[in-house]
CSV table of C-alpha atoms and ligand atoms in Angstrom, one decimal:
chain,number,residue,atom,x,y,z
A,334,UNK,CA,154.5,118.2,117.3
A,335,UNK,CA,158.2,119.4,118.4
A,336,UNK,CA,156.8,119.8,121.9
A,337,UNK,CA,157.7,116.0,122.9
A,338,UNK,CA,161.1,116.3,122.0
A,339,UNK,CA,164.4,117.1,124.7
A,340,UNK,CA,165.5,120.1,123.4
A,341,UNK,CA,162.5,122.1,121.8
A,342,UNK,CA,161.4,125.4,123.8
A,343,UNK,CA,158.6,125.9,125.7
A,344,UNK,CA,158.6,129.9,125.6
A,345,UNK,CA,161.2,130.8,123.1
A,346,UNK,CA,160.5,130.8,119.6
A,347,UNK,CA,161.8,128.0,117.6
A,348,UNK,CA,161.0,127.1,113.7
A,349,UNK,CA,157.8,124.5,113.8
A,350,UNK,CA,160.6,122.5,112.0
A,351,UNK,CA,163.4,123.3,110.3
A,352,UNK,CA,165.8,125.7,110.5
A,353,UNK,CA,165.8,129.4,112.0
A,354,UNK,CA,168.9,131.8,112.2
A,355,UNK,CA,168.2,135.5,112.3
A,356,UNK,CA,165.1,137.4,113.7
A,357,UNK,CA,163.8,139.6,110.5
A,358,UNK,CA,161.2,142.3,110.7
A,359,UNK,CA,160.3,142.5,114.5
A,360,UNK,CA,157.4,145.3,114.5
A,361,UNK,CA,154.2,146.0,116.5
A,362,UNK,CA,151.5,146.8,113.8
A,363,UNK,CA,148.0,146.9,114.5
A,364,UNK,CA,147.7,145.8,117.7
A,365,UNK,CA,150.0,142.6,117.4
A,366,UNK,CA,153.5,141.6,117.4
A,367,UNK,CA,155.1,140.3,114.2
A,368,UNK,CA,158.4,138.1,114.0
A,369,UNK,CA,159.8,137.1,111.3
A,370,UNK,CA,163.0,134.9,110.9
A,371,UNK,CA,165.4,133.6,108.5
A,372,UNK,CA,164.2,129.9,107.9
A,373,UNK,CA,164.5,127.1,106.3
A,374,UNK,CA,161.5,124.9,106.1
A,375,UNK,CA,162.9,121.9,104.6
A,376,UNK,CA,165.2,120.6,106.7
A,377,UNK,CA,167.1,121.7,109.3
A,378,UNK,CA,170.0,122.9,108.3
A,379,UNK,CA,170.7,126.1,106.6
A,380,UNK,CA,169.3,126.5,103.1
A,381,UNK,CA,167.9,128.8,100.6
A,382,UNK,CA,166.4,131.5,102.8
A,383,UNK,CA,162.9,132.0,103.6
A,384,UNK,CA,161.0,134.0,106.2
A,385,UNK,CA,159.2,132.4,108.8
A,386,UNK,CA,156.8,134.1,110.3
A,387,UNK,CA,155.1,133.9,114.0
A,388,UNK,CA,152.9,136.9,115.8
A,389,UNK,CA,151.9,137.4,119.4
A,390,UNK,CA,149.8,140.1,121.9
A,391,UNK,CA,152.9,139.7,124.1
A,392,UNK,CA,156.1,138.8,123.0
A,393,UNK,CA,156.2,135.8,124.9
A,394,UNK,CA,153.2,133.4,123.7
A,395,UNK,CA,153.8,133.1,119.7
A,396,UNK,CA,151.8,131.7,117.1
A,397,UNK,CA,153.0,130.3,113.9
A,398,UNK,CA,152.3,131.4,110.6
A,399,UNK,CA,152.4,130.6,107.3
A,400,UNK,CA,155.8,131.3,105.7
A,401,UNK,CA,156.3,135.2,104.4
A,402,UNK,CA,158.5,135.1,101.6
A,403,UNK,CA,159.8,132.4,99.5
A,404,UNK,CA,162.7,133.2,96.9
A,405,UNK,CA,162.4,132.0,93.6
A,406,UNK,CA,162.6,135.7,91.7
A,407,UNK,CA,165.6,136.4,89.3
A,408,UNK,CA,167.0,138.6,92.4
A,409,UNK,CA,166.0,136.8,95.2
A,410,UNK,CA,166.9,133.5,93.8
A,411,UNK,CA,168.5,131.8,96.4
A,412,UNK,CA,167.7,133.4,99.4
A,413,UNK,CA,165.6,136.0,101.2
A,414,UNK,CA,168.3,137.1,103.5
A,415,UNK,CA,167.8,139.3,106.8
A,416,UNK,CA,165.6,142.4,106.7
A,417,UNK,CA,162.9,144.5,108.7
A,418,UNK,CA,159.2,145.8,108.6
A,419,UNK,CA,158.2,148.6,108.3
A,420,UNK,CA,153.8,150.7,108.5
A,421,UNK,CA,153.8,152.5,105.2
A,422,UNK,CA,149.9,154.2,106.0
A,423,UNK,CA,148.7,151.0,107.0
A,424,UNK,CA,150.6,149.0,104.9
A,425,UNK,CA,152.6,146.2,107.1
A,426,UNK,CA,156.4,146.4,104.9
A,427,UNK,CA,159.1,144.1,104.6
A,428,UNK,CA,162.7,145.3,102.9
A,429,UNK,CA,165.1,142.5,102.8
A,430,UNK,CA,167.8,141.4,100.9
A,431,UNK,CA,167.6,139.0,97.5
A,432,UNK,CA,170.6,136.9,97.1
A,433,UNK,CA,172.4,135.2,94.1
A,434,UNK,CA,175.0,132.6,94.2
A,435,UNK,CA,176.6,134.1,91.0
A,436,UNK,CA,179.6,131.0,90.9
A,437,UNK,CA,177.8,128.1,93.0
A,438,UNK,CA,176.5,128.1,96.2
A,439,UNK,CA,178.7,128.7,99.3
A,440,UNK,CA,181.1,130.3,97.3
A,441,UNK,CA,181.0,134.3,98.7
A,442,UNK,CA,183.4,135.7,96.3
A,443,UNK,CA,180.7,136.0,93.7
A,444,UNK,CA,177.3,137.1,94.7
A,445,UNK,CA,175.0,139.2,94.4
A,446,UNK,CA,173.1,141.3,96.9
A,447,UNK,CA,170.4,144.0,96.4
A,448,UNK,CA,167.6,145.1,98.5
A,449,UNK,CA,163.9,144.0,98.2
A,450,UNK,CA,160.3,145.0,99.6
A,451,UNK,CA,157.6,143.3,99.8
A,452,UNK,CA,153.7,144.2,100.8
A,453,UNK,CA,150.7,143.1,103.1
A,454,UNK,CA,147.5,144.5,103.3
A,455,UNK,CA,146.5,141.6,105.8
A,456,UNK,CA,149.3,141.6,107.4
A,457,UNK,CA,149.6,137.6,106.6
A,458,UNK,CA,150.1,137.5,102.6
A,459,UNK,CA,152.9,139.1,100.8
A,460,UNK,CA,153.4,140.3,97.5
A,461,UNK,CA,157.4,141.0,96.5
A,462,UNK,CA,157.5,144.6,95.0
A,463,UNK,CA,160.8,144.1,93.4
A,464,UNK,CA,164.4,145.7,94.0
A,465,UNK,CA,164.5,149.3,95.5
A,466,UNK,CA,168.0,149.5,96.0
A,467,UNK,CA,171.3,148.0,94.8
A,468,UNK,CA,174.9,148.5,95.9
A,469,UNK,CA,177.7,151.0,95.4
A,470,UNK,CA,179.9,150.1,92.7
A,471,UNK,CA,182.9,147.6,94.3
A,472,UNK,CA,180.5,147.0,96.9
A,473,UNK,CA,179.2,142.5,96.4
A,474,UNK,CA,178.3,141.9,100.4
A,475,UNK,CA,175.0,144.3,100.8
A,476,UNK,CA,172.5,143.1,103.4
A,477,UNK,CA,170.4,143.3,106.0
A,478,UNK,CA,168.4,146.5,105.4
A,479,UNK,CA,167.2,148.2,108.4
A,480,UNK,CA,164.7,150.9,108.1
A,481,UNK,CA,162.7,153.6,110.0
A,482,UNK,CA,160.9,156.8,109.6
A,483,UNK,CA,162.2,159.7,111.1
A,484,UNK,CA,162.1,163.8,110.4
A,485,UNK,CA,159.6,163.3,107.6
A,486,UNK,CA,162.1,160.9,105.9
A,487,UNK,CA,162.7,157.1,105.6
A,488,UNK,CA,165.9,156.0,106.8
A,489,UNK,CA,168.1,152.5,106.6
A,490,UNK,CA,171.2,151.2,107.1
A,491,UNK,CA,172.9,148.6,105.4
A,492,UNK,CA,175.4,145.7,106.2
A,493,UNK,CA,178.3,146.2,103.8
A,494,UNK,CA,182.1,144.6,103.1
A,495,UNK,CA,184.3,147.1,101.2
A,496,UNK,CA,187.1,146.6,98.9
A,497,UNK,CA,189.9,146.0,101.2
A,498,UNK,CA,187.4,144.0,103.7
A,499,UNK,CA,186.7,146.2,106.4
A,500,UNK,CA,183.2,146.3,107.6
A,501,UNK,CA,180.8,149.3,107.2
A,502,UNK,CA,177.6,150.2,107.8
A,503,UNK,CA,176.1,152.7,105.0
A,504,UNK,CA,173.6,155.3,105.8
A,505,UNK,CA,170.7,155.3,102.8
A,506,UNK,CA,167.8,158.1,103.2
A,507,UNK,CA,164.3,157.7,100.7
A,508,UNK,CA,160.9,159.9,100.0
A,509,UNK,CA,159.9,156.5,99.8
A,510,UNK,CA,160.1,152.7,100.2
A,511,UNK,CA,160.9,152.6,96.6
A,512,UNK,CA,163.6,155.6,96.3
A,513,UNK,CA,166.8,155.9,97.9
A,514,UNK,CA,170.1,157.5,98.2
A,515,UNK,CA,173.1,157.0,99.2
A,516,UNK,CA,173.4,159.3,102.5
A,517,UNK,CA,176.9,158.6,104.3
A,518,UNK,CA,179.1,155.4,105.6
A,519,UNK,CA,178.0,155.8,109.3
A,520,UNK,CA,180.4,153.9,110.5
A,521,UNK,CA,183.4,151.8,109.5
A,522,UNK,CA,185.7,148.6,110.6
A,523,UNK,CA,189.0,148.6,111.0
A,524,UNK,CA,191.5,145.7,110.4
A,525,UNK,CA,190.5,144.0,113.6
A,526,UNK,CA,187.0,144.6,113.4
A,527,UNK,CA,185.3,142.2,111.1
A,528,UNK,CA,185.1,142.0,107.3
A,529,UNK,CA,182.2,142.4,107.1
A,530,UNK,CA,179.4,144.1,109.6
A,531,UNK,CA,176.1,141.8,109.0
A,532,UNK,CA,172.7,143.3,110.6
A,533,UNK,CA,172.9,146.8,111.6
A,534,UNK,CA,170.6,148.4,113.3
A,535,UNK,CA,170.5,151.9,114.4
A,536,UNK,CA,168.5,154.0,117.4
A,537,UNK,CA,168.1,155.9,119.8
A,538,UNK,CA,168.3,155.5,123.1
A,539,UNK,CA,168.5,157.9,125.8
A,540,UNK,CA,170.0,161.1,124.7
A,541,UNK,CA,173.1,158.8,122.8
A,542,UNK,CA,172.4,156.5,119.8
A,543,UNK,CA,173.2,152.8,119.0
A,544,UNK,CA,174.8,151.2,116.5
A,545,UNK,CA,174.3,147.4,116.4
A,546,UNK,CA,175.9,144.7,114.4
A,547,UNK,CA,177.6,141.5,114.0
A,548,UNK,CA,180.7,141.4,113.1
A,549,UNK,CA,182.2,138.5,110.9
A,550,UNK,CA,185.8,137.8,111.2
A,551,UNK,CA,186.7,139.8,114.8
A,552,UNK,CA,190.3,139.2,115.1
A,553,UNK,CA,190.7,138.1,118.8
A,554,UNK,CA,194.2,136.7,120.5
A,555,UNK,CA,195.0,133.3,119.7
A,556,UNK,CA,192.5,133.3,116.8
A,557,UNK,CA,194.1,135.3,114.3
A,558,UNK,CA,191.4,136.3,111.2
A,559,UNK,CA,189.1,133.4,111.9
A,560,UNK,CA,185.7,133.5,110.6
A,561,UNK,CA,184.4,134.3,114.5
A,562,UNK,CA,181.6,136.1,113.8
A,563,UNK,CA,180.1,138.6,117.5
A,564,UNK,CA,177.4,140.6,118.2
A,565,UNK,CA,178.2,144.4,119.7
A,566,UNK,CA,177.0,147.6,119.8
A,567,UNK,CA,178.5,151.3,119.5
A,568,UNK,CA,177.4,154.5,121.3
A,569,UNK,CA,177.4,157.9,119.7
A,570,UNK,CA,175.8,161.3,119.2
A,571,UNK,CA,175.0,162.9,116.2
A,572,UNK,CA,177.1,166.6,115.9
A,573,UNK,CA,176.5,169.7,114.4
A,574,UNK,CA,176.6,169.2,110.2
A,575,UNK,CA,175.3,166.2,110.9
A,576,UNK,CA,178.4,163.8,111.9
A,577,UNK,CA,178.1,160.9,113.6
A,578,UNK,CA,180.2,160.8,116.3
A,579,UNK,CA,181.2,157.5,118.3
A,580,UNK,CA,181.9,158.0,121.5
A,581,UNK,CA,182.5,154.4,122.7
A,582,UNK,CA,183.7,151.8,120.5
A,583,UNK,CA,182.9,148.5,119.8
A,584,UNK,CA,181.4,146.8,122.9
A,585,UNK,CA,180.2,143.0,123.0
A,586,UNK,CA,176.6,142.9,123.5
A,587,UNK,CA,175.5,139.5,125.7
A,588,UNK,CA,178.5,137.2,126.8
A,589,UNK,CA,177.2,133.9,126.1
A,590,UNK,CA,178.2,131.1,123.5
A,591,UNK,CA,175.2,132.2,122.0
A,592,UNK,CA,173.6,135.2,120.5
A,593,UNK,CA,173.8,136.8,117.0
A,594,UNK,CA,172.5,139.6,115.1
A,595,UNK,CA,170.1,141.6,117.6
A,596,UNK,CA,167.6,143.2,115.9
A,597,UNK,CA,165.3,146.2,117.9
A,598,UNK,CA,162.2,147.8,117.6
A,599,UNK,CA,159.4,149.4,119.7
A,600,UNK,CA,156.5,147.7,121.9
A,601,UNK,CA,153.3,149.3,121.9
A,602,UNK,CA,154.2,151.9,125.0
A,603,UNK,CA,157.6,152.9,123.0
A,604,UNK,CA,160.2,150.6,125.1
A,605,UNK,CA,163.1,149.7,122.9
A,606,UNK,CA,163.1,145.9,123.1
A,607,UNK,CA,165.7,143.6,121.4
A,608,UNK,CA,165.7,139.9,120.2
A,609,UNK,CA,169.1,137.9,119.0
A,610,UNK,CA,169.2,134.5,117.3
A,611,UNK,CA,170.5,132.1,120.3
A,612,UNK,CA,172.8,130.5,118.1
A,613,UNK,CA,176.0,131.3,116.2
A,614,UNK,CA,177.1,130.1,112.7
A,615,UNK,CA,180.2,128.3,114.6
A,616,UNK,CA,177.8,126.2,117.4
A,617,UNK,CA,177.1,122.8,117.1
A,618,UNK,CA,173.3,122.3,117.1
A,619,UNK,CA,172.6,118.8,119.0
A,620,UNK,CA,168.6,119.7,118.5
A,621,UNK,CA,168.9,119.0,114.5
A,622,UNK,CA,168.6,115.2,115.3
A,623,UNK,CA,164.9,116.6,116.5
A,624,UNK,CA,164.6,118.1,113.0
A,625,UNK,CA,164.7,121.3,113.8
A,626,UNK,CA,167.9,124.2,114.6
A,627,UNK,CA,167.9,127.7,116.1
A,628,UNK,CA,165.5,129.7,118.2
A,629,UNK,CA,165.2,133.3,119.3
A,630,UNK,CA,166.3,135.0,123.2
A,631,UNK,CA,163.8,136.4,125.3
A,632,UNK,CA,162.5,140.2,124.0
A,633,UNK,CA,164.8,142.1,125.9
A,634,UNK,CA,163.9,145.6,127.2
A,635,UNK,CA,167.1,148.4,126.5
A,636,UNK,CA,167.9,151.0,128.7
A,637,UNK,CA,170.4,153.6,129.5
A,638,UNK,CA,170.8,154.2,133.1
A,639,UNK,CA,173.6,156.2,134.8
A,640,UNK,CA,176.1,156.0,131.6
A,641,UNK,CA,175.0,152.1,131.3
A,642,UNK,CA,173.6,149.6,128.8
A,643,UNK,CA,171.4,147.3,130.7
A,644,UNK,CA,169.2,144.4,129.3
A,645,UNK,CA,166.4,142.9,131.0
A,646,UNK,CA,163.9,140.1,129.8
A,647,UNK,CA,160.6,142.5,129.1
A,648,UNK,CA,158.0,142.8,131.9
A,649,UNK,CA,155.4,140.5,130.1
A,650,UNK,CA,158.0,137.3,130.5
A,651,UNK,CA,156.4,137.5,134.1
A,652,UNK,CA,153.1,136.5,133.1
A,653,UNK,CA,154.8,132.9,132.3
A,654,UNK,CA,155.2,132.5,136.1
A,655,UNK,CA,153.6,129.5,137.6
A,656,UNK,CA,154.3,127.6,141.0
A,657,UNK,CA,156.5,130.3,143.1
A,658,UNK,CA,158.9,128.7,145.9
A,659,UNK,CA,160.9,131.7,147.9
A,660,UNK,CA,164.3,130.4,148.6
A,661,UNK,CA,165.8,130.5,152.7
A,662,UNK,CA,168.7,132.3,153.1
A,663,UNK,CA,171.3,130.8,154.1
A,664,UNK,CA,174.8,130.1,153.9
A,665,UNK,CA,176.2,127.4,152.0
A,666,UNK,CA,179.1,125.7,152.9
A,667,UNK,CA,180.8,123.3,150.8
A,668,UNK,CA,178.0,121.3,149.6
A,669,UNK,CA,174.9,121.1,147.4
A,670,UNK,CA,171.5,121.7,147.7
A,671,UNK,CA,169.1,120.8,145.3
A,672,UNK,CA,165.9,123.2,144.1
A,673,UNK,CA,164.7,121.0,141.7
A,674,UNK,CA,164.9,117.7,140.3
A,675,UNK,CA,163.7,118.4,136.8
A,676,UNK,CA,164.3,122.3,135.7
A,677,UNK,CA,162.4,122.3,132.4
A,678,UNK,CA,161.0,125.8,132.2
A,679,UNK,CA,162.4,127.4,135.3
A,680,UNK,CA,163.2,131.1,136.2
A,681,UNK,CA,165.5,131.6,139.5
A,682,UNK,CA,166.4,135.1,141.0
A,683,UNK,CA,169.5,134.7,143.5
A,684,UNK,CA,171.2,137.4,145.7
A,685,UNK,CA,174.6,136.5,146.6
A,686,UNK,CA,176.8,138.6,149.5
A,687,UNK,CA,179.3,138.5,147.9
A,688,UNK,CA,181.3,140.2,151.2
A,689,UNK,CA,180.1,137.2,153.0
A,690,UNK,CA,181.5,134.7,150.6
A,691,UNK,CA,184.7,132.9,150.2
A,692,UNK,CA,183.8,130.1,148.8
A,693,UNK,CA,186.3,128.9,145.5
A,694,UNK,CA,183.5,128.6,143.4
A,695,UNK,CA,179.7,129.1,144.2
A,696,UNK,CA,176.5,129.3,141.9
A,697,UNK,CA,174.3,126.9,140.3
A,698,UNK,CA,174.4,124.4,138.6
A,699,UNK,CA,172.0,122.2,135.9
A,700,UNK,CA,172.7,118.5,136.0
A,701,UNK,CA,176.1,117.7,135.5
A,702,UNK,CA,176.2,120.0,132.1
A,703,UNK,CA,176.0,123.4,133.0
A,704,UNK,CA,177.3,125.2,136.0
A,705,UNK,CA,176.6,129.6,136.2
A,706,UNK,CA,179.3,130.6,139.4
A,707,UNK,CA,181.3,133.0,140.7
A,708,UNK,CA,185.1,132.3,140.9
A,709,UNK,CA,186.7,134.4,143.9
A,710,UNK,CA,189.8,134.3,142.6
A,711,UNK,CA,189.4,135.2,139.3
A,712,UNK,CA,186.5,137.6,140.4
A,713,UNK,CA,184.4,136.4,137.4
A,714,UNK,CA,181.2,135.1,137.0
A,715,UNK,CA,181.3,132.1,134.3
A,716,UNK,CA,178.8,130.3,132.2
A,717,UNK,CA,179.9,126.6,131.7
A,718,UNK,CA,179.1,124.2,129.8
A,719,UNK,CA,180.0,120.5,129.0
A,720,UNK,CA,178.3,118.5,126.6
A,721,UNK,CA,181.3,115.8,125.7
A,722,UNK,CA,178.6,113.8,124.2
A,723,UNK,CA,177.9,116.6,121.0
A,724,UNK,CA,181.7,117.9,121.7
A,725,UNK,CA,180.9,121.0,123.8
A,726,UNK,CA,183.2,121.8,126.5
A,727,UNK,CA,183.8,125.4,127.1
A,728,UNK,CA,182.7,128.3,129.1
A,729,UNK,CA,182.4,132.3,128.8
A,730,UNK,CA,183.1,134.7,131.2
A,731,UNK,CA,182.4,138.7,132.8
A,732,UNK,CA,184.3,140.2,135.2
A,733,UNK,CA,182.2,140.6,138.3
A,734,UNK,CA,180.3,144.0,138.7
A,735,UNK,CA,181.4,145.9,141.6
A,736,UNK,CA,179.4,145.8,145.0
A,737,UNK,CA,178.7,143.5,147.5
A,738,UNK,CA,175.4,142.2,146.0
A,739,UNK,CA,175.4,139.9,143.2
A,740,UNK,CA,171.7,139.2,141.6
A,741,UNK,CA,171.8,136.1,138.9
A,742,UNK,CA,168.3,136.0,137.2
A,743,UNK,CA,168.6,133.1,135.2
A,744,UNK,CA,166.0,132.0,132.8
A,745,UNK,CA,166.0,127.8,131.5
A,746,UNK,CA,164.2,126.2,129.0
A,747,UNK,CA,165.2,123.2,128.2
A,748,UNK,CA,168.1,123.9,125.5
A,749,UNK,CA,168.4,127.4,126.7
A,750,UNK,CA,170.2,129.7,129.2
A,751,UNK,CA,169.9,133.3,129.9
A,752,UNK,CA,171.5,134.6,132.9
A,753,UNK,CA,170.8,138.7,133.7
A,754,UNK,CA,173.4,140.4,136.5
A,755,UNK,CA,172.6,142.9,138.3
A,756,UNK,CA,169.3,144.2,136.7
A,757,UNK,CA,171.0,143.7,133.2
A,758,UNK,CA,174.3,144.8,133.5
A,759,UNK,CA,175.6,142.0,131.8
A,760,UNK,CA,174.1,139.2,130.1
A,761,UNK,CA,175.2,135.5,129.1
A,762,UNK,CA,172.9,133.7,127.0
A,763,UNK,CA,173.7,130.1,125.9
A,764,UNK,CA,172.5,126.6,124.2
A,765,UNK,CA,172.9,123.6,126.7
A,766,UNK,CA,171.8,120.5,125.8
A,767,UNK,CA,170.9,118.1,129.1
A,768,UNK,CA,169.3,114.6,129.0
A,769,UNK,CA,166.1,114.7,129.7
A,770,UNK,CA,166.5,112.8,132.7
A,771,UNK,CA,169.6,114.9,134.4
A,772,UNK,CA,168.2,118.7,135.0
A,773,UNK,CA,168.4,118.3,138.8
A,774,UNK,CA,168.6,122.5,139.5
A,775,UNK,CA,170.8,122.6,143.0
A,776,UNK,CA,172.8,125.6,144.4
A,777,UNK,CA,176.3,124.6,145.4
A,778,UNK,CA,179.7,126.0,147.1
A,779,UNK,CA,183.6,124.6,146.9
A,780,UNK,CA,185.8,125.4,149.4
A,781,UNK,CA,184.4,127.9,151.4
A,782,UNK,CA,181.0,129.1,152.5
A,783,UNK,CA,179.2,131.6,150.3
A,784,UNK,CA,176.0,133.4,151.6
A,785,UNK,CA,172.8,133.6,149.9
A,786,UNK,CA,170.9,136.7,151.1
A,787,UNK,CA,167.6,136.3,148.8
A,788,UNK,CA,166.3,134.0,146.2
A,789,UNK,CA,162.9,133.3,144.1
A,790,UNK,CA,162.1,130.5,141.9
A,791,UNK,CA,159.2,129.9,139.6
A,792,UNK,CA,158.2,126.6,137.3
A,793,UNK,CA,157.1,129.0,134.3
A,794,UNK,CA,154.0,128.2,132.3
A,795,UNK,CA,155.0,125.2,129.8
A,796,UNK,CA,151.3,126.3,127.6
B,296,FRU,C1,173.6,136.8,109.8
B,296,FRU,C2,173.6,136.6,108.4
B,296,FRU,C3,172.9,138.0,107.4
B,296,FRU,C4,172.2,137.0,106.6
B,296,FRU,C5,171.5,136.0,107.0
B,296,FRU,C6,171.2,134.8,105.9
B,296,FRU,O1,173.5,135.5,110.6
B,296,FRU,O2,174.7,135.9,107.7
B,296,FRU,O3,174.3,138.9,106.8
B,296,FRU,O4,171.1,138.1,106.0
B,296,FRU,O5,172.4,135.4,107.7
B,296,FRU,O6,170.8,133.7,106.3
């Protein structure tokens, strides 16, 4: 019903109505992908959290299902917060955080958070099984359990905020999904890296381990200790004596405006996939005018190659391709070349030859609000948005990767843009809000020339 609206996506998972935040319980179970998500079905604003639910055969085309979890018990009275899913002997089991406000809604200084279990035989209807883990002493913020099975045990990481307001990831070991013991503090923030580490995830990739988390309150230059949210990862190895040694500190995962609370899971064939919420707590959300807010990113395959963490859309996304338009290699010189009059659902792959490009700025633009361009002098790639009607006017950027060829793979879906740079070395994901009649997609070069050595574009399925 929301599809007629200007911003509702064609091929990204968004709520059927109402509010969505974090992806939860991503899992491949008995031949089907399940995505649950933080959901408020009754309004376009955050509220008592439910778990929305959708299923898919290919991670790309989703079918909405009835809400899987609703708050209401004494232990999850004010919300079924984020968590994960596992299969336990054929049973689809959800482990989530029961959230209770002790001193009125929104008062973060008095809350109760516990980890809870719900199970399903048919993958559709869930029965709550109650509380399975309570917080250690002195920890109040204790949420977003991510559970997996390894070496004959269950394991769980939980995000926490310690008494000195530093984020932590706590590791628990279970003999069953109902019986957990504290194992260790897996990682701990310093004063600069966030007061609470939300949505932790811990998984092997290549011969390393990745610890993803979404810190609140990262200190950055210029914004000292604001309520900044950022999603990122740390890399490390297990050392003898069962010590997890972090070999690379916190790195941002995606460099766009809207990417938070990613969760990983393994695809049918073992690929490590992540999906994030494509919004941020600080974001302005103009789609609320249409009665909904929030969508998820495309599913992305994570790999480590030559020491680099790469993130590319899963290959299933290519099944969305419809009309193919190869672009003629060309030198753009101080002008604009239109690719499409009305880009609603589009993929475009551009290869720029940087050694033959001296333009001050070149790249693509959509309408008059979005541009993704190389700034030659700054040696950076920018994603810049200008939707002043909504008070949105800001840009994000990354350092240009080394080498003379720059490949940009760009997905546009109504109110989102996702840019994959050089096969996933960097990504930038942002929400965009062009008006329906301002969606012309063009290439441009300003003050000088830019050489497009190869290019392809596709319209994508909107069914
Ligand atoms: C992250 C988060 C989680 C929490 C959920 C509540 O975006 O704050 O820590 O479980 O959202 O909706």
